[in-house]
Coordinates of N, CA and C in Angstrom, one line a residue:
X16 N 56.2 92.4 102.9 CA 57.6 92.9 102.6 C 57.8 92.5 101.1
X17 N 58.2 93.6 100.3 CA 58.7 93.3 99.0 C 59.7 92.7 98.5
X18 N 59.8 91.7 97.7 CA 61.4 91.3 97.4 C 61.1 91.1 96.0
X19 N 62.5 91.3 95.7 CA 63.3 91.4 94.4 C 64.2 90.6 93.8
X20 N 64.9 89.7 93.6 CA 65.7 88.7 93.3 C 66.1 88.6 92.0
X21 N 66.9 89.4 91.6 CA 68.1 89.9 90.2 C 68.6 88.5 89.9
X22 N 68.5 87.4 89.0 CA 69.3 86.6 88.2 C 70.9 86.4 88.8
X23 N 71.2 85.0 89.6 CA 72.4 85.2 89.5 C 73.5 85.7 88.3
X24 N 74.6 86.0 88.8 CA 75.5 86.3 87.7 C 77.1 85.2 87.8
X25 N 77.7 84.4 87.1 CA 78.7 83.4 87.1 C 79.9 84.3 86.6
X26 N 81.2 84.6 87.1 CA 81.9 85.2 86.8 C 83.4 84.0 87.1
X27 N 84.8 84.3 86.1 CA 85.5 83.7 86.5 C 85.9 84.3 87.6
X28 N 86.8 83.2 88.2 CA 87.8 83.4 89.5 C 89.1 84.5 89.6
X29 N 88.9 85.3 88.6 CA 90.0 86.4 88.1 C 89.7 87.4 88.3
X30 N 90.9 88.2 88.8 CA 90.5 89.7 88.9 C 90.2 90.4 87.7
X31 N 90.6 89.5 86.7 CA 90.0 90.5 85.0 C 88.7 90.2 84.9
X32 N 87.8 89.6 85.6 CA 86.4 89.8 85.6 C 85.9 90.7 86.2
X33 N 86.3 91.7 87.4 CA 85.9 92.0 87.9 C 85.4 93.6 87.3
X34 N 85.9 94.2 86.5 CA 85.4 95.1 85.8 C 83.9 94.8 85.2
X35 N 83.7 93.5 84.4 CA 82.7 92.6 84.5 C 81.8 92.4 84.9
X36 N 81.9 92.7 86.1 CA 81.2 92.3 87.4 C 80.5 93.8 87.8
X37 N 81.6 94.7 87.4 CA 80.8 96.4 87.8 C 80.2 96.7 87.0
X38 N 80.2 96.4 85.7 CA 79.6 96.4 84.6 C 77.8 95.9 84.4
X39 N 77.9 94.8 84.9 CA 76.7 94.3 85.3 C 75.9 94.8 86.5
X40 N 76.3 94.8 87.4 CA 76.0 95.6 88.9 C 75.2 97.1 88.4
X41 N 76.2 97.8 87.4 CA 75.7 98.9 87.2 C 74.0 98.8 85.9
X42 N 74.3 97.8 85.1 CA 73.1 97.3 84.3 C 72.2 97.0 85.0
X43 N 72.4 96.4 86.2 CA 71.0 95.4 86.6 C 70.7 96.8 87.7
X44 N 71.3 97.8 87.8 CA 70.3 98.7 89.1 C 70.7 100.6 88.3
X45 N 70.1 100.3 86.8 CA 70.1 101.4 85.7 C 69.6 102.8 86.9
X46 N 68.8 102.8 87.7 CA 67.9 103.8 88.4 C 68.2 104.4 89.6
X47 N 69.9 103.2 90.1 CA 69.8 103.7 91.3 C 70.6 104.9 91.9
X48 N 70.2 105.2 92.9 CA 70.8 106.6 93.4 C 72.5 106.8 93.2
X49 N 73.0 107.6 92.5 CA 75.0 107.6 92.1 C 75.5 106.9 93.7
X50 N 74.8 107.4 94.2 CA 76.1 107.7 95.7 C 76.0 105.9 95.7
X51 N 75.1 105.4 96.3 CA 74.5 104.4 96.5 C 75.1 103.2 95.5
X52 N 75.1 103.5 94.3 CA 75.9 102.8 93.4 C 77.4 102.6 93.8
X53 N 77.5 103.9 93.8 CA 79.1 103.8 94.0 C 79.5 102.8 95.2
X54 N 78.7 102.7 96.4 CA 78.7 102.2 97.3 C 78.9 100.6 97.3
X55 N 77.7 100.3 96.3 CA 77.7 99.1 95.8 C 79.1 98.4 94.9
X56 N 79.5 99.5 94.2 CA 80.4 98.9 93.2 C 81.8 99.0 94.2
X57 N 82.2 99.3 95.4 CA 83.5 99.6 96.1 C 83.2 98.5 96.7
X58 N 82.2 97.9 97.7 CA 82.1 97.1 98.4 C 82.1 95.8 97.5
X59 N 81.2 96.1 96.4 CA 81.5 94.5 95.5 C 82.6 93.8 95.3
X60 N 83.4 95.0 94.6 CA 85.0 94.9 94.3 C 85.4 94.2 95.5
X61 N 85.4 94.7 96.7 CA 86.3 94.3 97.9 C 85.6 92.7 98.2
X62 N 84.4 92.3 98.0 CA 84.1 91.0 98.2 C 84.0 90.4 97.3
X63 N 84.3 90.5 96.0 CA 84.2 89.6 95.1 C 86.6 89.4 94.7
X64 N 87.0 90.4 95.1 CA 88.7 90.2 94.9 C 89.0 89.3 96.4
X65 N 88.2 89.7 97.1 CA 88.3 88.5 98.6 C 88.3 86.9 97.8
X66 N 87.1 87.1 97.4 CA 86.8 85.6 97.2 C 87.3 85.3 96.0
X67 N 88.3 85.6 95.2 CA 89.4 85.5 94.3 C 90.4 85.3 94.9
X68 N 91.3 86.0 96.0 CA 92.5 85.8 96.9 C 92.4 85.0 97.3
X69 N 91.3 84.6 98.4 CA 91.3 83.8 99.9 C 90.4 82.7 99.5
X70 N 90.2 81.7 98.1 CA 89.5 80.8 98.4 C 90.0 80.2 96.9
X71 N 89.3 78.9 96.6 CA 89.8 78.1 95.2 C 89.2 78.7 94.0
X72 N 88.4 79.7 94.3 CA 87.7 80.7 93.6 C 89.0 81.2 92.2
X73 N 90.0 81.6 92.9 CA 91.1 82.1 92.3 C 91.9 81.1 91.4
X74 N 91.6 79.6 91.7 CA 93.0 78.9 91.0 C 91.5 78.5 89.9
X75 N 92.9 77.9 88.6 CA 92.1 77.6 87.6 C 90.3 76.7 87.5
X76 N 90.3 77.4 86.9 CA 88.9 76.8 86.6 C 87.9 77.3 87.8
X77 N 88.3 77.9 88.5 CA 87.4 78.5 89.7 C 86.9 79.6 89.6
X78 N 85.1 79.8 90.2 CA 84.1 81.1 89.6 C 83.8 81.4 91.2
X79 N 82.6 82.7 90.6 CA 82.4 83.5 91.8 C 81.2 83.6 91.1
X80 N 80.1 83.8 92.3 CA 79.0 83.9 91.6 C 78.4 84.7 92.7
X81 N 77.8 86.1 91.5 CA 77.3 87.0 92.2 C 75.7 86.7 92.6
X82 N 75.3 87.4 93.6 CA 73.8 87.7 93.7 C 73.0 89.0 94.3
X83 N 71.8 89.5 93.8 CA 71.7 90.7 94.5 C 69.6 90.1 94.5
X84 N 69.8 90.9 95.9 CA 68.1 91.0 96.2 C 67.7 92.6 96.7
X85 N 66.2 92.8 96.5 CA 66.1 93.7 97.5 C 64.8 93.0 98.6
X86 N 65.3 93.3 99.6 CA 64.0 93.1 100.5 C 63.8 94.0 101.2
X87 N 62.4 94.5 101.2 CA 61.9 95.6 102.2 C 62.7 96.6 101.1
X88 N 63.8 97.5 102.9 CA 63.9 98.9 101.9 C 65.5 98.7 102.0
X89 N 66.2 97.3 101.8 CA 67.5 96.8 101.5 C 67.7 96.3 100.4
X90 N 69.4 96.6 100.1 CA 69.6 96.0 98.7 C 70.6 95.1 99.3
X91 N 70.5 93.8 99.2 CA 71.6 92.6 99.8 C 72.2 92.7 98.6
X92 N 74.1 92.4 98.4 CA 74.4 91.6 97.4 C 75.6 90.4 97.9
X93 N 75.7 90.0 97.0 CA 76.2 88.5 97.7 C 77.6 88.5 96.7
X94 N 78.5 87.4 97.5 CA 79.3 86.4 96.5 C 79.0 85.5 97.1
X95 N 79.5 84.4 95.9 CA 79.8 82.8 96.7 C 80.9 82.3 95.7
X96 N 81.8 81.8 96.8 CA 83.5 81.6 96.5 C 83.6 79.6 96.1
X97 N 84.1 79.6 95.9 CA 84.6 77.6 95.7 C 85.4 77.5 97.0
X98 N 84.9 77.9 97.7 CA 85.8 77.2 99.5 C 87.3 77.1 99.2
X99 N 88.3 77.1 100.2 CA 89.3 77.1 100.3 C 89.8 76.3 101.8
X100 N 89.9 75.2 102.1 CA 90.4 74.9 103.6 C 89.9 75.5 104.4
X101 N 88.6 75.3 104.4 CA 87.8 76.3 105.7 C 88.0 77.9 105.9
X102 N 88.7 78.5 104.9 CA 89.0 80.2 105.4 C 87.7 80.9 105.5
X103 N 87.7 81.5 106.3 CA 86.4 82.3 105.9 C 87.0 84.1 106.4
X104 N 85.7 84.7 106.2 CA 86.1 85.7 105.6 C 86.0 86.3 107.4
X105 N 87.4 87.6 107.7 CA 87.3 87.9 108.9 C 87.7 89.4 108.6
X106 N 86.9 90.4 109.6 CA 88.0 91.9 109.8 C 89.1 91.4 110.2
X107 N 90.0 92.0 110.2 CA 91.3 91.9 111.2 C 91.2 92.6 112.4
X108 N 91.3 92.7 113.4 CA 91.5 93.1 115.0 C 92.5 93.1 115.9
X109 N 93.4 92.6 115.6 CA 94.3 92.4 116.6 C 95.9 93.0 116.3
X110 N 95.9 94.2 115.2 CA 96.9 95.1 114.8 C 97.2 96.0 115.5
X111 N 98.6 96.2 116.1 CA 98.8 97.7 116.1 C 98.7 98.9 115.3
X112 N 98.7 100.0 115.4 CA 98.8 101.1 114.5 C 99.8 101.4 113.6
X113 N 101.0 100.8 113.8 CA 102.1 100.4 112.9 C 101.5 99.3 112.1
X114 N 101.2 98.4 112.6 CA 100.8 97.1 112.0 C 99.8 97.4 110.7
X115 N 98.9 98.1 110.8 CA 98.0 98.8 110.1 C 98.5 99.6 109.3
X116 N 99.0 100.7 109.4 CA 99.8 101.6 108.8 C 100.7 100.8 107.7
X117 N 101.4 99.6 107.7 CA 102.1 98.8 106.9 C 101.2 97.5 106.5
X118 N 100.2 97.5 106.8 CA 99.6 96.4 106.4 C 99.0 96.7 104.3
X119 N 99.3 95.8 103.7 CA 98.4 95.8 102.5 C 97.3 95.2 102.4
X120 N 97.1 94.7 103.2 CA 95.5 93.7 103.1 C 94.3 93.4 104.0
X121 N 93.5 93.1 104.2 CA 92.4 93.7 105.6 C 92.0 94.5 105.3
X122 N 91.9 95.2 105.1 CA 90.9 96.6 104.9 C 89.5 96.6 104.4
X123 N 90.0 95.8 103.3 CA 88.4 96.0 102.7 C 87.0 95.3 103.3
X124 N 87.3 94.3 104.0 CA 86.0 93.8 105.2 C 86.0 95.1 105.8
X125 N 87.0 96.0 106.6 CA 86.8 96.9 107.1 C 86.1 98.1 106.6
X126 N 86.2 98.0 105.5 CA 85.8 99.4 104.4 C 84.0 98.9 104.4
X127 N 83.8 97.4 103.8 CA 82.5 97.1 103.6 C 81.8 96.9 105.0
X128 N 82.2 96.7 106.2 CA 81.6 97.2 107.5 C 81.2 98.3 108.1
X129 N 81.9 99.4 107.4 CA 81.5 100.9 107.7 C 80.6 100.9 106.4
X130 N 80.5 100.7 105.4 CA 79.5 101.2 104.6 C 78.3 100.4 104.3
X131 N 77.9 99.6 105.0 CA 76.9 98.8 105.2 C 76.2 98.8 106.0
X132 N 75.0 98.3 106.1 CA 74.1 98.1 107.3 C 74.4 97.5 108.3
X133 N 74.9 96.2 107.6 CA 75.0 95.1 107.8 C 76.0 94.1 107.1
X134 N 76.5 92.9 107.6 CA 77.9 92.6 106.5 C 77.7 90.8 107.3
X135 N 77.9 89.7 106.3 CA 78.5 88.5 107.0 C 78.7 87.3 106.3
X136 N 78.5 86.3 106.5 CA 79.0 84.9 105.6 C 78.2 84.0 106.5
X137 N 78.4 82.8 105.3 CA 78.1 81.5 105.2 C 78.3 80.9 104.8
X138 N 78.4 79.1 105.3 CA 79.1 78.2 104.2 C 78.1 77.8 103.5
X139 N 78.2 77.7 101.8 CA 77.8 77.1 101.1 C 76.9 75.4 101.6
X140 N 77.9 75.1 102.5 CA 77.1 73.5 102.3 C 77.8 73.3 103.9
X141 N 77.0 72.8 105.1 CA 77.4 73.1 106.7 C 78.3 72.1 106.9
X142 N 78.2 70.4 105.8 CA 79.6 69.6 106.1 C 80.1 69.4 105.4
X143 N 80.9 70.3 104.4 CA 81.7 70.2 103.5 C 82.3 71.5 103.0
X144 N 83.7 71.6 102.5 CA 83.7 73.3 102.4 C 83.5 73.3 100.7
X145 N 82.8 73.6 100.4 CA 82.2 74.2 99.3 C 82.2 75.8 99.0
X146 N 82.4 76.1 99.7 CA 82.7 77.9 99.9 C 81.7 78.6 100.9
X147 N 82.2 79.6 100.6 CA 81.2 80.9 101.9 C 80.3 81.7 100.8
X148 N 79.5 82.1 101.0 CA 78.7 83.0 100.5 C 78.6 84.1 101.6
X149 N 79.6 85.1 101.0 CA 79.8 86.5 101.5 C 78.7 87.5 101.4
X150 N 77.9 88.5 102.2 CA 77.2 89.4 101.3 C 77.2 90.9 102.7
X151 N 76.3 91.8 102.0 CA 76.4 93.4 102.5 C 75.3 93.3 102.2
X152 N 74.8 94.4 103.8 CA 72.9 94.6 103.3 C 73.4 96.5 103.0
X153 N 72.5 97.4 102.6 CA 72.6 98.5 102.4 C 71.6 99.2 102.3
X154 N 70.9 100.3 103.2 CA 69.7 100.9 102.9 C 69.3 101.2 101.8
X155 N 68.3 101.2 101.3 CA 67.4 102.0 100.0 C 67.6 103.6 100.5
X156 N 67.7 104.5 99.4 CA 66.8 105.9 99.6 C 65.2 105.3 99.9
X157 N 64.4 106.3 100.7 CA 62.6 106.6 100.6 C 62.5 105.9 99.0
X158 N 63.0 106.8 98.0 CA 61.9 106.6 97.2 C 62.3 105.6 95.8
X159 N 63.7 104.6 96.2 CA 63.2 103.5 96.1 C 63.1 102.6 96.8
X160 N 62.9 102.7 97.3 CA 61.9 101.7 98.6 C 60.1 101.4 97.4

């Protein structure tokens, strides 16, 4: 099995990094397929502004640190957040259709669950909250594989 492992990337805890963050994304995978990119850069956004909202990530002095692998014919990418009181990252489930319809937030786990292979978390450190490291797997095209 082939693997790949891209240089983490250290971003602040701000959503004014996050342009930053697509900026890079788009540097480190110069070759890859548009659609596929795009895919990458919507889902990033939505886990890397997560882990700016919902964790210590967001208050001062607090980062987000990207990561991307490929293994096999997958591109994983990752965050990892500064923990927040145990939050971790969840879809929402238990809305009505109104509830949804008015809701502003939730979605984007939702969004990066349909566009992924695969989608999930982990704590940083198993007795202490140090954060989650969030990530999405996503198929290769054939011919980069």
């Amino acid at each position: 099995m082939t693997t790949r492992l891209w240089p983490h990337r250290l971003y602040r805890g701000s959503l004014s990094d996050l342009g930053r963050m697509r900026r890079d994304l788009c540097e480190d995978l110069p070759n890859l397929d548009a659609e596929l990119l795009d895919t990458l850069l919507l889902c990033g956004s939505e886990i890397f502004a997560n882990c700016v909202k919902y964790s210590a990530s967001g208050h001062d002095g607090g980062h987000v640190i990207r990561t991307l692998r490929r293994q096999g014919g997958f591109l994983c990418l990752g965050f990892t957040d500064d923990g927040l009181g145990g939050t971790i990252p969840t879809v929402p489930r238990s809305r009505t259709a109104d509830e949804w319809a008015d809701a502003e937030g939730g979605r984007g786990l939702l969004l990066v669950e349909e566009l992924s292979t695969a989608w999930g978390y982990r704590p940083v450190c198993p007795w202490g909250d140090l954060g989650h490291h969030t990530w999405a797997a996503f198929p290769l095209p054939a011919a980069a594989r």
